[in-house]
mmCIF file with all atom_site columns, C-alpha atoms in Angstrom:
data_model
loop_
_atom_site.group_PDB
_atom_site.id
_atom_site.type_symbol
_atom_site.label_atom_id
_atom_site.label_alt_id
_atom_site.label_comp_id
_atom_site.label_asym_id
_atom_site.label_entity_id
_atom_site.label_seq_id
_atom_site.pdbx_PDB_ins_code
_atom_site.Cartn_x
_atom_site.Cartn_y
_atom_site.Cartn_z
_atom_site.occupancy
_atom_site.B_iso_or_equiv
_atom_site.pdbx_formal_charge
_atom_site.auth_seq_id
_atom_site.auth_comp_id
_atom_site.auth_asym_id
_atom_site.auth_atom_id
_atom_site.pdbx_PDB_model_num
ATOM 1   C CA . MET A 1 1   ? 20.326  -57.762 -98.711  1.00 57.00 ? 639 MET A CA 1
ATOM 2   C CA . THR A 1 2   ? 23.191  -57.429 -101.184 1.00 71.00 ? 640 THR A CA 1
ATOM 3   C CA . ALA A 1 3   ? 22.475  -55.327 -104.268 1.00 83.00 ? 641 ALA A CA 1
ATOM 4   C CA . ARG A 1 4   ? 22.142  -57.407 -107.385 1.00 88.00 ? 642 ARG A CA 1
ATOM 5   C CA . ARG A 1 5   ? 24.508  -56.923 -110.290 1.00 89.00 ? 643 ARG A CA 1
ATOM 6   C CA . CYS A 1 6   ? 24.158  -57.722 -113.973 1.00 86.00 ? 644 CYS A CA 1
ATOM 7   C CA . GLY A 1 7   ? 27.149  -60.049 -113.922 1.00 85.00 ? 645 GLY A CA 1
ATOM 8   C CA . GLU A 1 8   ? 27.365  -61.689 -117.327 1.00 86.00 ? 646 GLU A CA 1
ATOM 9   C CA . CYS A 1 9   ? 23.779  -60.779 -118.235 1.00 89.00 ? 647 CYS A CA 1
ATOM 10  C CA . THR A 1 10  ? 23.503  -58.481 -121.271 1.00 89.00 ? 648 THR A CA 1
ATOM 11  C CA . ALA A 1 11  ? 19.888  -59.258 -122.201 1.00 91.00 ? 649 ALA A CA 1
ATOM 12  C CA . CYS A 1 12  ? 18.893  -55.579 -122.294 1.00 90.00 ? 650 CYS A CA 1
ATOM 13  C CA . CYS A 1 13  ? 21.613  -54.889 -124.892 1.00 91.00 ? 651 CYS A CA 1
ATOM 14  C CA . ASP A 1 14  ? 21.157  -58.062 -126.917 1.00 90.00 ? 652 ASP A CA 1
ATOM 15  C CA . GLY A 1 15  ? 18.253  -56.805 -129.010 1.00 89.00 ? 653 GLY A CA 1
ATOM 16  C CA . TRP A 1 16  ? 15.276  -58.206 -127.098 1.00 91.00 ? 654 TRP A CA 1
ATOM 17  C CA . LEU A 1 17  ? 14.057  -54.736 -126.180 1.00 89.00 ? 655 LEU A CA 1
ATOM 18  C CA . LYS A 1 18  ? 13.232  -52.355 -129.011 1.00 89.00 ? 656 LYS A CA 1
ATOM 19  C CA . ILE A 1 19  ? 15.377  -49.310 -128.302 1.00 89.00 ? 657 ILE A CA 1
ATOM 20  C CA . ARG A 1 20  ? 17.412  -46.710 -130.183 1.00 90.00 ? 658 ARG A CA 1
ATOM 21  C CA . ILE A 1 21  ? 20.993  -45.901 -129.191 1.00 92.00 ? 659 ILE A CA 1
ATOM 22  C CA . ARG A 1 22  ? 22.949  -43.153 -130.920 1.00 91.00 ? 660 ARG A CA 1
ATOM 23  C CA . ASP A 1 23  ? 20.952  -43.438 -134.156 1.00 92.00 ? 661 ASP A CA 1
ATOM 24  C CA . HIS A 1 24  ? 21.097  -47.252 -134.100 1.00 93.00 ? 662 HIS A CA 1
ATOM 25  C CA . ASP A 1 25  ? 17.903  -49.273 -133.854 1.00 93.00 ? 663 ASP A CA 1
ATOM 26  C CA . VAL A 1 26  ? 18.174  -52.250 -131.517 1.00 92.00 ? 664 VAL A CA 1
ATOM 27  C CA . TYR A 1 27  ? 15.607  -55.041 -131.820 1.00 88.00 ? 665 TYR A CA 1
ATOM 28  C CA . PRO A 1 28  ? 15.414  -58.850 -132.075 1.00 88.00 ? 666 PRO A CA 1
ATOM 29  C CA . GLY A 1 29  ? 18.131  -59.939 -134.468 1.00 86.00 ? 667 GLY A CA 1
ATOM 30  C CA . ARG A 1 30  ? 19.995  -56.633 -134.103 1.00 91.00 ? 668 ARG A CA 1
ATOM 31  C CA . PRO A 1 31  ? 21.787  -56.187 -130.756 1.00 92.00 ? 669 PRO A CA 1
ATOM 32  C CA . CYS A 1 32  ? 23.320  -52.926 -129.630 1.00 94.00 ? 670 CYS A CA 1
ATOM 33  C CA . PRO A 1 33  ? 26.376  -52.215 -131.790 1.00 94.00 ? 671 PRO A CA 1
ATOM 34  C CA . PHE A 1 34  ? 28.214  -50.935 -128.704 1.00 93.00 ? 672 PHE A CA 1
ATOM 35  C CA . SER A 1 35  ? 27.859  -54.230 -126.821 1.00 89.00 ? 673 SER A CA 1
ATOM 36  C CA . SER A 1 36  ? 30.837  -56.506 -127.281 1.00 83.00 ? 674 SER A CA 1
ATOM 37  C CA . ALA A 1 37  ? 31.918  -59.549 -125.269 1.00 80.00 ? 675 ALA A CA 1
ATOM 38  C CA . ALA A 1 38  ? 29.368  -58.775 -122.502 1.00 77.00 ? 676 ALA A CA 1
ATOM 39  C CA . LYS A 1 39  ? 30.744  -55.256 -122.127 1.00 84.00 ? 677 LYS A CA 1
ATOM 40  C CA . CYS A 1 40  ? 29.531  -51.833 -123.211 1.00 88.00 ? 678 CYS A CA 1
ATOM 41  C CA . SER A 1 41  ? 32.165  -50.102 -125.315 1.00 89.00 ? 679 SER A CA 1
ATOM 42  C CA . ILE A 1 42  ? 30.613  -46.671 -124.597 1.00 90.00 ? 680 ILE A CA 1
ATOM 43  C CA . TYR A 1 43  ? 29.679  -47.255 -120.944 1.00 87.00 ? 681 TYR A CA 1
ATOM 44  C CA . ALA A 1 44  ? 31.168  -43.989 -119.622 1.00 90.00 ? 682 ALA A CA 1
ATOM 45  C CA . GLU A 1 45  ? 29.452  -42.006 -122.407 1.00 90.00 ? 683 GLU A CA 1
ATOM 46  C CA . ARG A 1 46  ? 26.306  -44.134 -122.793 1.00 89.00 ? 684 ARG A CA 1
ATOM 47  C CA . PRO A 1 47  ? 23.167  -42.085 -123.465 1.00 91.00 ? 685 PRO A CA 1
ATOM 48  C CA . VAL A 1 48  ? 20.798  -41.141 -120.663 1.00 91.00 ? 686 VAL A CA 1
ATOM 49  C CA . ASP A 1 49  ? 17.852  -42.536 -122.586 1.00 88.00 ? 687 ASP A CA 1
ATOM 50  C CA . PRO A 1 50  ? 17.495  -45.457 -122.789 1.00 89.00 ? 688 PRO A CA 1
ATOM 51  C CA . CYS A 1 51  ? 20.721  -46.713 -121.198 1.00 89.00 ? 689 CYS A CA 1
ATOM 52  C CA . ARG A 1 52  ? 21.250  -44.732 -117.987 1.00 88.00 ? 690 ARG A CA 1
ATOM 53  C CA . ASN A 1 53  ? 17.518  -44.475 -117.271 1.00 89.00 ? 691 ASN A CA 1
ATOM 54  C CA . PHE A 1 54  ? 16.868  -48.186 -117.783 1.00 88.00 ? 692 PHE A CA 1
ATOM 55  C CA . VAL A 1 55  ? 16.190  -50.225 -114.673 1.00 85.00 ? 693 VAL A CA 1
ATOM 56  C CA . CYS A 1 56  ? 15.925  -53.955 -115.146 1.00 91.00 ? 694 CYS A CA 1
ATOM 57  C CA . GLY A 1 57  ? 13.110  -55.319 -113.005 1.00 94.00 ? 695 GLY A CA 1
ATOM 58  C CA . TRP A 1 58  ? 15.440  -57.990 -111.657 1.00 96.00 ? 696 TRP A CA 1
ATOM 59  C CA . LEU A 1 59  ? 18.009  -55.377 -110.558 1.00 92.00 ? 697 LEU A CA 1
ATOM 60  C CA . ALA A 1 60  ? 15.539  -52.965 -108.942 1.00 91.00 ? 698 ALA A CA 1
ATOM 61  C CA . PRO A 1 61  ? 16.173  -52.646 -105.189 1.00 89.00 ? 699 PRO A CA 1
ATOM 62  C CA . THR A 1 62  ? 12.562  -53.623 -104.413 1.00 89.00 ? 700 THR A CA 1
ATOM 63  C CA . SER A 1 63  ? 12.360  -56.350 -107.045 1.00 93.00 ? 701 SER A CA 1
ATOM 64  C CA . PRO A 1 64  ? 9.868   -59.099 -106.270 1.00 93.00 ? 702 PRO A CA 1
ATOM 65  C CA . LEU A 1 65  ? 11.716  -61.453 -108.610 1.00 95.00 ? 703 LEU A CA 1
ATOM 66  C CA . PRO A 1 66  ? 13.611  -64.407 -107.151 1.00 96.00 ? 704 PRO A CA 1
ATOM 67  C CA . ASP A 1 67  ? 17.343  -64.662 -107.847 1.00 94.00 ? 705 ASP A CA 1
ATOM 68  C CA . TRP A 1 68  ? 16.860  -67.336 -110.522 1.00 96.00 ? 706 TRP A CA 1
ATOM 69  C CA . MET A 1 69  ? 14.798  -64.850 -112.596 1.00 96.00 ? 707 MET A CA 1
ATOM 70  C CA . ARG A 1 70  ? 17.855  -62.907 -113.799 1.00 96.00 ? 708 ARG A CA 1
ATOM 71  C CA . PRO A 1 71  ? 17.086  -62.280 -117.509 1.00 96.00 ? 709 PRO A CA 1
ATOM 72  C CA . ASP A 1 72  ? 19.845  -64.488 -118.902 1.00 93.00 ? 710 ASP A CA 1
ATOM 73  C CA . ARG A 1 73  ? 18.763  -67.361 -116.635 1.00 95.00 ? 711 ARG A CA 1
ATOM 74  C CA . SER A 1 74  ? 14.975  -67.069 -117.032 1.00 96.00 ? 712 SER A CA 1
ATOM 75  C CA . ASP A 1 75  ? 14.974  -65.904 -120.660 1.00 96.00 ? 713 ASP A CA 1
ATOM 76  C CA . LEU A 1 76  ? 12.764  -63.014 -119.588 1.00 96.00 ? 714 LEU A CA 1
ATOM 77  C CA . ILE A 1 77  ? 13.232  -59.277 -119.037 1.00 96.00 ? 715 ILE A CA 1
ATOM 78  C CA . PHE A 1 78  ? 10.766  -57.922 -116.456 1.00 96.00 ? 716 PHE A CA 1
ATOM 79  C CA . LEU A 1 79  ? 9.794   -54.251 -116.653 1.00 93.00 ? 717 LEU A CA 1
ATOM 80  C CA . PRO A 1 80  ? 7.657   -53.400 -113.608 1.00 92.00 ? 718 PRO A CA 1
ATOM 81  C CA . ALA A 1 81  ? 4.946   -50.757 -113.872 1.00 88.00 ? 719 ALA A CA 1
ATOM 82  C CA . SER A 1 82  ? 5.941   -49.924 -117.455 1.00 86.00 ? 720 SER A CA 1
ATOM 83  C CA . PHE A 1 83  ? 2.767   -47.993 -118.108 1.00 89.00 ? 721 PHE A CA 1
ATOM 84  C CA . VAL A 1 84  ? -0.519  -47.143 -116.455 1.00 92.00 ? 722 VAL A CA 1
ATOM 85  C CA . TRP A 1 85  ? -3.891  -48.460 -117.591 1.00 93.00 ? 723 TRP A CA 1
ATOM 86  C CA . ARG A 1 86  ? -6.859  -46.684 -116.007 1.00 92.00 ? 724 ARG A CA 1
ATOM 87  C CA . THR A 1 87  ? -4.729  -45.695 -112.983 1.00 93.00 ? 725 THR A CA 1
ATOM 88  C CA . ILE A 1 88  ? -3.435  -49.280 -112.569 1.00 93.00 ? 726 ILE A CA 1
ATOM 89  C CA . PRO A 1 89  ? 0.267   -50.026 -113.097 1.00 93.00 ? 727 PRO A CA 1
ATOM 90  C CA . VAL A 1 90  ? 0.916   -52.657 -115.760 1.00 95.00 ? 728 VAL A CA 1
ATOM 91  C CA . ASP A 1 91  ? 3.980   -54.879 -115.715 1.00 95.00 ? 729 ASP A CA 1
ATOM 92  C CA . VAL A 1 92  ? 5.607   -55.856 -119.006 1.00 95.00 ? 730 VAL A CA 1
ATOM 93  C CA . ALA A 1 93  ? 7.806   -58.870 -119.641 1.00 96.00 ? 731 ALA A CA 1
ATOM 94  C CA . VAL A 1 94  ? 9.749   -59.542 -122.828 1.00 95.00 ? 732 VAL A CA 1
ATOM 95  C CA . ALA A 1 95  ? 11.168  -62.905 -123.781 1.00 95.00 ? 733 ALA A CA 1
ATOM 96  C CA . VAL A 1 96  ? 14.904  -63.257 -124.254 1.00 94.00 ? 734 VAL A CA 1
ATOM 97  C CA . GLY A 1 97  ? 14.855  -65.509 -127.283 1.00 91.00 ? 735 GLY A CA 1
ATOM 98  C CA . ALA A 1 98  ? 11.688  -67.042 -128.656 1.00 87.00 ? 736 ALA A CA 1
ATOM 99  C CA . ARG A 1 99  ? 10.095  -67.627 -125.273 1.00 90.00 ? 737 ARG A CA 1
ATOM 100 C CA . PRO A 1 100 ? 10.888  -67.513 -121.567 1.00 94.00 ? 738 PRO A CA 1
ATOM 101 C CA . LYS A 1 101 ? 11.536  -70.644 -119.588 1.00 94.00 ? 739 LYS A CA 1
ATOM 102 C CA . ALA A 1 102 ? 8.257   -72.307 -118.539 1.00 95.00 ? 740 ALA A CA 1
ATOM 103 C CA . LYS A 1 103 ? 9.094   -71.871 -114.840 1.00 97.00 ? 741 LYS A CA 1
ATOM 104 C CA . ALA A 1 104 ? 9.642   -68.112 -115.332 1.00 96.00 ? 742 ALA A CA 1
ATOM 105 C CA . ARG A 1 105 ? 6.415   -67.677 -117.273 1.00 95.00 ? 743 ARG A CA 1
ATOM 106 C CA . ALA A 1 106 ? 4.438   -69.621 -114.655 1.00 96.00 ? 744 ALA A CA 1
ATOM 107 C CA . TRP A 1 107 ? 5.981   -67.526 -111.872 1.00 97.00 ? 745 TRP A CA 1
ATOM 108 C CA . LEU A 1 108 ? 5.035   -64.274 -113.627 1.00 95.00 ? 746 LEU A CA 1
ATOM 109 C CA . GLU A 1 109 ? 1.490   -65.425 -114.357 1.00 95.00 ? 747 GLU A CA 1
ATOM 110 C CA . ALA A 1 110 ? 1.036   -66.378 -110.685 1.00 96.00 ? 748 ALA A CA 1
ATOM 111 C CA . PHE A 1 111 ? 2.565   -63.054 -109.550 1.00 96.00 ? 749 PHE A CA 1
ATOM 112 C CA . SER A 1 112 ? 0.192   -61.137 -111.829 1.00 95.00 ? 750 SER A CA 1
ATOM 113 C CA . ARG A 1 113 ? -2.804  -63.061 -110.516 1.00 95.00 ? 751 ARG A CA 1
ATOM 114 C CA . ASP A 1 114 ? -1.828  -63.012 -106.830 1.00 95.00 ? 752 ASP A CA 1
ATOM 115 C CA . MET A 1 115 ? -0.851  -59.324 -106.809 1.00 94.00 ? 753 MET A CA 1
ATOM 116 C CA . ARG A 1 116 ? -3.782  -58.373 -109.046 1.00 92.00 ? 754 ARG A CA 1
ATOM 117 C CA . ARG A 1 117 ? -1.398  -56.590 -111.400 1.00 93.00 ? 755 ARG A CA 1
ATOM 118 C CA . PRO A 1 118 ? -2.077  -56.631 -115.131 1.00 96.00 ? 756 PRO A CA 1
ATOM 119 C CA . LEU A 1 119 ? 0.741   -58.112 -117.190 1.00 96.00 ? 757 LEU A CA 1
ATOM 120 C CA . LEU A 1 120 ? 1.687   -57.950 -120.849 1.00 95.00 ? 758 LEU A CA 1
ATOM 121 C CA . LEU A 1 121 ? 4.094   -60.682 -121.909 1.00 94.00 ? 759 LEU A CA 1
ATOM 122 C CA . GLN A 1 122 ? 5.794   -60.747 -125.285 1.00 92.00 ? 760 GLN A CA 1
ATOM 123 C CA . SER A 1 123 ? 6.646   -64.324 -126.210 1.00 90.00 ? 761 SER A CA 1
ATOM 124 C CA . ASP A 1 124 ? 6.972   -66.132 -129.533 1.00 86.00 ? 762 ASP A CA 1
ATOM 125 C CA . GLY A 1 125 ? 6.747   -62.702 -131.205 1.00 83.00 ? 763 GLY A CA 1
ATOM 126 C CA . GLU A 1 126 ? 3.233   -62.115 -129.867 1.00 89.00 ? 764 GLU A CA 1
ATOM 127 C CA . TRP A 1 127 ? 1.714   -60.250 -126.937 1.00 91.00 ? 765 TRP A CA 1
ATOM 128 C CA . HIS A 1 128 ? -0.182  -62.126 -124.217 1.00 93.00 ? 766 HIS A CA 1
ATOM 129 C CA . ALA A 1 129 ? -2.279  -60.229 -121.662 1.00 94.00 ? 767 ALA A CA 1
ATOM 130 C CA . TYR A 1 130 ? -3.156  -61.199 -118.088 1.00 94.00 ? 768 TYR A CA 1
ATOM 131 C CA . GLY A 1 131 ? -5.419  -59.264 -115.771 1.00 94.00 ? 769 GLY A CA 1
ATOM 132 C CA . PRO A 1 132 ? -9.013  -58.118 -115.341 1.00 94.00 ? 770 PRO A CA 1
ATOM 133 C CA . PRO A 1 133 ? -11.504 -58.808 -118.155 1.00 95.00 ? 771 PRO A CA 1
ATOM 134 C CA . GLN A 1 134 ? -11.685 -55.139 -119.230 1.00 95.00 ? 772 GLN A CA 1
ATOM 135 C CA . PHE A 1 135 ? -7.884  -54.998 -119.533 1.00 96.00 ? 773 PHE A CA 1
ATOM 136 C CA . LEU A 1 136 ? -7.848  -58.230 -121.556 1.00 94.00 ? 774 LEU A CA 1
ATOM 137 C CA . ARG A 1 137 ? -10.534 -56.937 -123.939 1.00 95.00 ? 775 ARG A CA 1
ATOM 138 C CA . GLU A 1 138 ? -8.770  -53.629 -124.475 1.00 94.00 ? 776 GLU A CA 1
ATOM 139 C CA . MET A 1 139 ? -5.381  -55.267 -125.076 1.00 94.00 ? 777 MET A CA 1
ATOM 140 C CA . VAL A 1 140 ? -6.902  -57.770 -127.540 1.00 93.00 ? 778 VAL A CA 1
ATOM 141 C CA . GLU A 1 141 ? -8.522  -54.841 -129.397 1.00 93.00 ? 779 GLU A CA 1
ATOM 142 C CA . ARG A 1 142 ? -5.252  -52.909 -129.537 1.00 92.00 ? 780 ARG A CA 1
ATOM 143 C CA . ILE A 1 143 ? -3.235  -55.903 -130.675 1.00 88.00 ? 781 ILE A CA 1
ATOM 144 C CA . SER A 1 144 ? -5.757  -57.108 -133.274 1.00 89.00 ? 782 SER A CA 1
ATOM 145 C CA . SER A 1 145 ? -5.963  -53.546 -134.662 1.00 90.00 ? 783 SER A CA 1
ATOM 146 C CA . GLY A 1 146 ? -2.195  -53.533 -135.160 1.00 85.00 ? 784 GLY A CA 1
ATOM 147 C CA . LEU A 1 147 ? -1.636  -50.989 -132.383 1.00 83.00 ? 785 LEU A CA 1
ATOM 148 C CA . ASP A 1 148 ? 1.242   -51.182 -129.952 1.00 82.00 ? 786 ASP A CA 1
ATOM 149 C CA . PRO A 1 149 ? -0.306  -52.398 -126.682 1.00 85.00 ? 787 PRO A CA 1
ATOM 150 C CA . LEU A 1 150 ? 2.196   -50.314 -124.734 1.00 79.00 ? 788 LEU A CA 1
ATOM 151 C CA . ARG A 1 151 ? 0.934   -46.983 -126.093 1.00 75.00 ? 789 ARG A CA 1
#
């Protein structure tokens, strides 16, 4: 299998993930100031965290995602096993834009169900949880209390 490459995809730098790079906050509506014309202007000196340490779920060597799920094609960034809930890895997916393509969302929901892996999906500016009832209850409590579901 040939290793995947980002190609023209810059979703991780385009502000869909909330990150901080060299004292610059990156978030929806504010892309990385060092990203220009699908290139990183500080690539050789990019910070370890979050840039060098970041692994896009689509690029990961063991990625379960089909080729068409590249973030710029599916409108979705997949972050496998982003955190652990009660010893169970939880996948996180963040929309690129307002919402992911319906096909991508349906694929992720089926993957979560079939693999019995909890999933948190950020879409339309809100979090949506998939998984066992206890996970769903806890995530709804966190979200409705104004807490970050990822913490």
